[in-house]
Amino acid sequence: SKVLTTTTSLPPKSILPKQLNKMAVIKSGKVVIVLAGRHAGKKAVVVKTFDEGNSDKKFSHCLVAGLARGPRKVTRSMSKKKVEKRTKTMKPFIKYINVRHIFPTRYVVDLDLKKAVDEADLVDAERKVDVKKNLKKLFHERYLNQKDITSEKKAQGSNYFFQKLRF
């Protein structure tokens, strides 16, 4: 006698529903927290997402730019010169990270990072240093001009991004 077998074909691991939902949340400008690796516990902003991966990385990942070291504490009584000096301590990082290793937050920042970061520059170490310098300028400028942001939601995101992670 023949045995009837029902074959239920599961979708490939790369497009499981859990993965699709997470990718829908992660868009450029979204503030995320890095969960694994050298920058674990640091905040970053998504520059670009790769849903299906690419030839190098066959998994869904993102290009993120974040702060390895944030600005130091500033109070109202400090002079402009001192505030400037304390905010220069910011150290940016830029990295490709697996989607499973980042935690999206509800905040969005309206930094235009796509223009500042060119993917071709990330291959060469010397050009990557220049990209980091540009990021530092961008982050520093945004930190000092947080009051100029018109949208309430974007202002909250910017404020959250530059604060130290409390947990």
PDB file of C-alpha atoms in Angstrom:
ATOM      1  CA  SER A   1       0.000   0.000   0.000  1.00  0.00           C
ATOM      2  CA  LYS A   2       1.106   3.525  -0.704  1.00  0.00           C
ATOM      3  CA  VAL A   3       1.759   5.908   2.124  1.00  0.00           C
ATOM      4  CA  LEU A   4       0.375   9.351   1.560  1.00  0.00           C
ATOM      5  CA  THR A   5       2.691  12.073   2.661  1.00  0.00           C
ATOM      6  CA  THR A   6       1.782  15.677   2.811  1.00  0.00           C
ATOM      7  CA  THR A   7       4.650  17.963   2.148  1.00  0.00           C
ATOM      8  CA  THR A   8       4.465  21.336   3.689  1.00  0.00           C
ATOM      9  CA  SER A   9       7.136  23.449   2.170  1.00  0.00           C
ATOM     10  CA  LEU A  10       8.386  26.107   4.538  1.00  0.00           C
ATOM     11  CA  PRO A  11       9.605  29.373   3.081  1.00  0.00           C
ATOM     12  CA  PRO A  12      13.358  29.837   3.038  1.00  0.00           C
ATOM     13  CA  LYS A  13      14.829  31.073   6.308  1.00  0.00           C
ATOM     14  CA  SER A  14      15.616  34.435   4.755  1.00  0.00           C
ATOM     15  CA  ILE A  15      11.928  35.431   4.515  1.00  0.00           C
ATOM     16  CA  LEU A  16      10.362  34.213   7.738  1.00  0.00           C
ATOM     17  CA  PRO A  17       7.512  36.433   9.012  1.00  0.00           C
ATOM     18  CA  LYS A  18       9.518  37.512  12.071  1.00  0.00           C
ATOM     19  CA  GLN A  19      12.251  38.786   9.791  1.00  0.00           C
ATOM     20  CA  LEU A  20       9.823  40.603   7.500  1.00  0.00           C
ATOM     21  CA  ASN A  21       8.194  42.424  10.402  1.00  0.00           C
ATOM     22  CA  LYS A  22      11.524  43.584  11.740  1.00  0.00           C
ATOM     23  CA  MET A  23      12.635  44.884   8.345  1.00  0.00           C
ATOM     24  CA  ALA A  24       9.413  46.863   8.017  1.00  0.00           C
ATOM     25  CA  VAL A  25      10.298  48.690  11.239  1.00  0.00           C
ATOM     26  CA  ILE A  26      13.923  49.389  10.364  1.00  0.00           C
ATOM     27  CA  LYS A  27      14.160  52.241   7.875  1.00  0.00           C
ATOM     28  CA  SER A  28      16.800  54.878   7.291  1.00  0.00           C
ATOM     29  CA  GLY A  29      16.773  57.543   9.992  1.00  0.00           C
ATOM     30  CA  LYS A  30      15.538  55.138  12.689  1.00  0.00           C
ATOM     31  CA  VAL A  31      17.487  55.200  15.962  1.00  0.00           C
ATOM     32  CA  VAL A  32      18.585  51.689  16.929  1.00  0.00           C
ATOM     33  CA  ILE A  33      20.560  50.134  19.779  1.00  0.00           C
ATOM     34  CA  VAL A  34      23.388  47.786  18.853  1.00  0.00           C
ATOM     35  CA  LEU A  35      23.039  44.502  20.747  1.00  0.00           C
ATOM     36  CA  ALA A  36      26.169  42.577  19.801  1.00  0.00           C
ATOM     37  CA  GLY A  37      29.830  43.179  19.128  1.00  0.00           C
ATOM     38  CA  ARG A  38      32.234  45.963  19.940  1.00  0.00           C
ATOM     39  CA  HIS A  39      29.561  48.670  19.959  1.00  0.00           C
ATOM     40  CA  ALA A  40      26.986  46.708  21.974  1.00  0.00           C
ATOM     41  CA  GLY A  41      24.816  49.036  24.045  1.00  0.00           C
ATOM     42  CA  LYS A  42      25.529  52.034  21.816  1.00  0.00           C
ATOM     43  CA  LYS A  43      22.959  53.997  19.865  1.00  0.00           C
ATOM     44  CA  ALA A  44      23.122  54.311  16.112  1.00  0.00           C
ATOM     45  CA  VAL A  45      21.099  55.659  13.207  1.00  0.00           C
ATOM     46  CA  VAL A  46      20.222  53.432  10.242  1.00  0.00           C
ATOM     47  CA  VAL A  47      21.748  54.775   7.020  1.00  0.00           C
ATOM     48  CA  LYS A  48      20.631  52.044   4.620  1.00  0.00           C
ATOM     49  CA  THR A  49      18.942  48.641   4.862  1.00  0.00           C
ATOM     50  CA  PHE A  50      19.568  45.509   2.799  1.00  0.00           C
ATOM     51  CA  ASP A  51      16.458  43.314   3.131  1.00  0.00           C
ATOM     52  CA  GLU A  52      17.631  40.270   1.167  1.00  0.00           C
ATOM     53  CA  GLY A  53      21.330  40.792   1.756  1.00  0.00           C
ATOM     54  CA  ASN A  54      23.877  41.011  -1.043  1.00  0.00           C
ATOM     55  CA  SER A  55      26.727  38.980  -2.550  1.00  0.00           C
ATOM     56  CA  ASP A  56      29.005  39.550   0.470  1.00  0.00           C
ATOM     57  CA  LYS A  57      26.490  39.142   3.265  1.00  0.00           C
ATOM     58  CA  LYS A  58      23.696  36.727   2.441  1.00  0.00           C
ATOM     59  CA  PHE A  59      21.565  37.836   5.386  1.00  0.00           C
ATOM     60  CA  SER A  60      19.477  40.960   5.945  1.00  0.00           C
ATOM     61  CA  HIS A  61      21.640  43.704   7.382  1.00  0.00           C
ATOM     62  CA  CYS A  62      21.898  47.455   7.792  1.00  0.00           C
ATOM     63  CA  LEU A  63      24.518  50.117   7.447  1.00  0.00           C
ATOM     64  CA  VAL A  64      24.443  52.088  10.692  1.00  0.00           C
ATOM     65  CA  ALA A  65      26.266  55.188  11.908  1.00  0.00           C
ATOM     66  CA  GLY A  66      26.434  55.786  15.627  1.00  0.00           C
ATOM     67  CA  LEU A  67      28.303  57.183  18.573  1.00  0.00           C
ATOM     68  CA  ALA A  68      31.035  55.035  20.092  1.00  0.00           C
ATOM     69  CA  ARG A  69      31.517  57.834  22.628  1.00  0.00           C
ATOM     70  CA  GLY A  70      28.845  60.454  23.212  1.00  0.00           C
ATOM     71  CA  PRO A  71      29.132  64.093  24.256  1.00  0.00           C
ATOM     72  CA  ARG A  72      30.008  64.907  27.863  1.00  0.00           C
ATOM     73  CA  LYS A  73      27.474  66.370  30.270  1.00  0.00           C
ATOM     74  CA  VAL A  74      26.635  70.029  29.736  1.00  0.00           C
ATOM     75  CA  THR A  75      24.886  72.401  32.138  1.00  0.00           C
ATOM     76  CA  ARG A  76      23.339  75.836  31.615  1.00  0.00           C
ATOM     77  CA  SER A  77      25.983  77.629  33.653  1.00  0.00           C
ATOM     78  CA  MET A  78      28.764  76.515  31.288  1.00  0.00           C
ATOM     79  CA  SER A  79      30.136  78.994  28.789  1.00  0.00           C
ATOM     80  CA  LYS A  80      29.772  78.453  25.034  1.00  0.00           C
ATOM     81  CA  LYS A  81      33.489  77.735  24.799  1.00  0.00           C
ATOM     82  CA  LYS A  82      33.269  75.017  27.449  1.00  0.00           C
ATOM     83  CA  VAL A  83      30.157  73.489  25.829  1.00  0.00           C
ATOM     84  CA  GLU A  84      31.991  73.397  22.484  1.00  0.00           C
ATOM     85  CA  LYS A  85      34.977  71.666  24.093  1.00  0.00           C
ATOM     86  CA  ARG A  86      32.835  69.078  25.895  1.00  0.00           C
ATOM     87  CA  THR A  87      30.923  68.150  22.755  1.00  0.00           C
ATOM     88  CA  LYS A  88      34.093  67.590  20.717  1.00  0.00           C
ATOM     89  CA  THR A  89      34.619  64.294  22.588  1.00  0.00           C
ATOM     90  CA  MET A  90      32.054  62.549  20.358  1.00  0.00           C
ATOM     91  CA  LYS A  91      33.487  59.591  18.460  1.00  0.00           C
ATOM     92  CA  PRO A  92      31.405  58.141  15.608  1.00  0.00           C
ATOM     93  CA  PHE A  93      31.407  54.650  14.155  1.00  0.00           C
ATOM     94  CA  ILE A  94      30.020  53.250  10.918  1.00  0.00           C
ATOM     95  CA  LYS A  95      29.329  49.582  10.428  1.00  0.00           C
ATOM     96  CA  TYR A  96      27.331  46.906   8.627  1.00  0.00           C
ATOM     97  CA  ILE A  97      25.293  45.014  11.235  1.00  0.00           C
ATOM     98  CA  ASN A  98      23.018  41.981  11.015  1.00  0.00           C
ATOM     99  CA  VAL A  99      19.378  42.928  11.601  1.00  0.00           C
ATOM    100  CA  ARG A 100      19.172  40.415  14.437  1.00  0.00           C
ATOM    101  CA  HIS A 101      21.887  42.312  16.296  1.00  0.00           C
ATOM    102  CA  ILE A 102      20.114  45.660  16.448  1.00  0.00           C
ATOM    103  CA  PHE A 103      17.119  46.775  18.474  1.00  0.00           C
ATOM    104  CA  PRO A 104      14.908  49.397  16.814  1.00  0.00           C
ATOM    105  CA  THR A 105      13.583  52.161  19.043  1.00  0.00           C
ATOM    106  CA  ARG A 106      10.527  54.325  18.487  1.00  0.00           C
ATOM    107  CA  TYR A 107      12.677  57.354  17.703  1.00  0.00           C
ATOM    108  CA  VAL A 108      13.566  58.811  14.309  1.00  0.00           C
ATOM    109  CA  VAL A 109      16.306  61.327  13.500  1.00  0.00           C
ATOM    110  CA  ASP A 110      16.230  63.532  10.416  1.00  0.00           C
ATOM    111  CA  LEU A 111      19.984  63.465   9.807  1.00  0.00           C
ATOM    112  CA  ASP A 112      20.797  63.206   6.112  1.00  0.00           C
ATOM    113  CA  LEU A 113      23.405  60.463   6.441  1.00  0.00           C
ATOM    114  CA  LYS A 114      23.013  58.985   2.950  1.00  0.00           C
ATOM    115  CA  LYS A 115      24.865  61.953   1.453  1.00  0.00           C
ATOM    116  CA  ALA A 116      27.585  61.879   4.117  1.00  0.00           C
ATOM    117  CA  VAL A 117      28.222  58.141   3.823  1.00  0.00           C
ATOM    118  CA  ASP A 118      29.201  56.611   0.496  1.00  0.00           C
ATOM    119  CA  GLU A 119      29.401  52.810   0.538  1.00  0.00           C
ATOM    120  CA  ALA A 120      32.384  52.768  -1.818  1.00  0.00           C
ATOM    121  CA  ASP A 121      34.387  54.745   0.759  1.00  0.00           C
ATOM    122  CA  LEU A 122      33.866  52.111   3.450  1.00  0.00           C
ATOM    123  CA  VAL A 123      36.037  49.534   1.654  1.00  0.00           C
ATOM    124  CA  ASP A 124      39.261  51.525   1.934  1.00  0.00           C
ATOM    125  CA  ALA A 125      40.563  52.217   5.480  1.00  0.00           C
ATOM    126  CA  GLU A 126      41.840  55.727   4.710  1.00  0.00           C
ATOM    127  CA  ARG A 127      38.587  56.832   3.115  1.00  0.00           C
ATOM    128  CA  LYS A 128      36.648  55.327   6.031  1.00  0.00           C
ATOM    129  CA  VAL A 129      38.538  57.701   8.353  1.00  0.00           C
ATOM    130  CA  ASP A 130      37.366  60.640   6.211  1.00  0.00           C
ATOM    131  CA  VAL A 131      33.773  59.364   6.395  1.00  0.00           C
ATOM    132  CA  LYS A 132      34.063  59.205  10.200  1.00  0.00           C
ATOM    133  CA  LYS A 133      35.388  62.787  10.284  1.00  0.00           C
ATOM    134  CA  ASN A 134      32.415  63.964   8.232  1.00  0.00           C
ATOM    135  CA  LEU A 135      30.070  62.055  10.543  1.00  0.00           C
ATOM    136  CA  LYS A 136      31.676  63.680  13.567  1.00  0.00           C
ATOM    137  CA  LYS A 137      31.067  67.131  12.055  1.00  0.00           C
ATOM    138  CA  LEU A 138      27.477  66.210  11.222  1.00  0.00           C
ATOM    139  CA  PHE A 139      26.740  64.803  14.694  1.00  0.00           C
ATOM    140  CA  HIS A 140      28.482  67.746  16.398  1.00  0.00           C
ATOM    141  CA  GLU A 141      26.530  70.267  14.347  1.00  0.00           C
ATOM    142  CA  ARG A 142      23.228  68.510  15.068  1.00  0.00           C
ATOM    143  CA  TYR A 143      24.003  68.266  18.786  1.00  0.00           C
ATOM    144  CA  LEU A 144      24.680  71.995  19.062  1.00  0.00           C
ATOM    145  CA  ASN A 145      21.629  72.959  16.946  1.00  0.00           C
ATOM    146  CA  GLN A 146      18.971  70.714  18.477  1.00  0.00           C
ATOM    147  CA  LYS A 147      16.665  73.678  19.117  1.00  0.00           C
ATOM    148  CA  ASP A 148      16.389  74.398  15.372  1.00  0.00           C
ATOM    149  CA  ILE A 149      14.474  71.171  14.647  1.00  0.00           C
ATOM    150  CA  THR A 150      10.901  71.985  13.635  1.00  0.00           C
ATOM    151  CA  SER A 151       9.220  68.593  14.042  1.00  0.00           C
ATOM    152  CA  GLU A 152       8.475  67.563  17.643  1.00  0.00           C
ATOM    153  CA  LYS A 153       8.991  63.866  16.841  1.00  0.00           C
ATOM    154  CA  LYS A 154      12.371  64.445  15.163  1.00  0.00           C
ATOM    155  CA  ALA A 155      13.465  66.686  18.065  1.00  0.00           C
ATOM    156  CA  GLN A 156      12.690  63.898  20.540  1.00  0.00           C
ATOM    157  CA  GLY A 157      14.643  61.429  18.432  1.00  0.00           C
ATOM    158  CA  SER A 158      17.646  63.717  18.232  1.00  0.00           C
ATOM    159  CA  ASN A 159      17.533  64.341  21.979  1.00  0.00           C
ATOM    160  CA  TYR A 160      17.305  60.594  22.690  1.00  0.00           C
ATOM    161  CA  PHE A 161      20.134  59.742  20.287  1.00  0.00           C
ATOM    162  CA  PHE A 162      22.632  62.016  22.049  1.00  0.00           C
ATOM    163  CA  GLN A 163      21.727  60.893  25.583  1.00  0.00           C
ATOM    164  CA  LYS A 164      23.589  58.122  27.337  1.00  0.00           C
ATOM    165  CA  LEU A 165      21.688  54.825  27.360  1.00  0.00           C
ATOM    166  CA  ARG A 166      20.147  54.278  30.786  1.00  0.00           C
ATOM    167  CA  PHE A 167      19.452  50.706  31.854  1.00  0.00           C
TER     168      PHE A 167
END
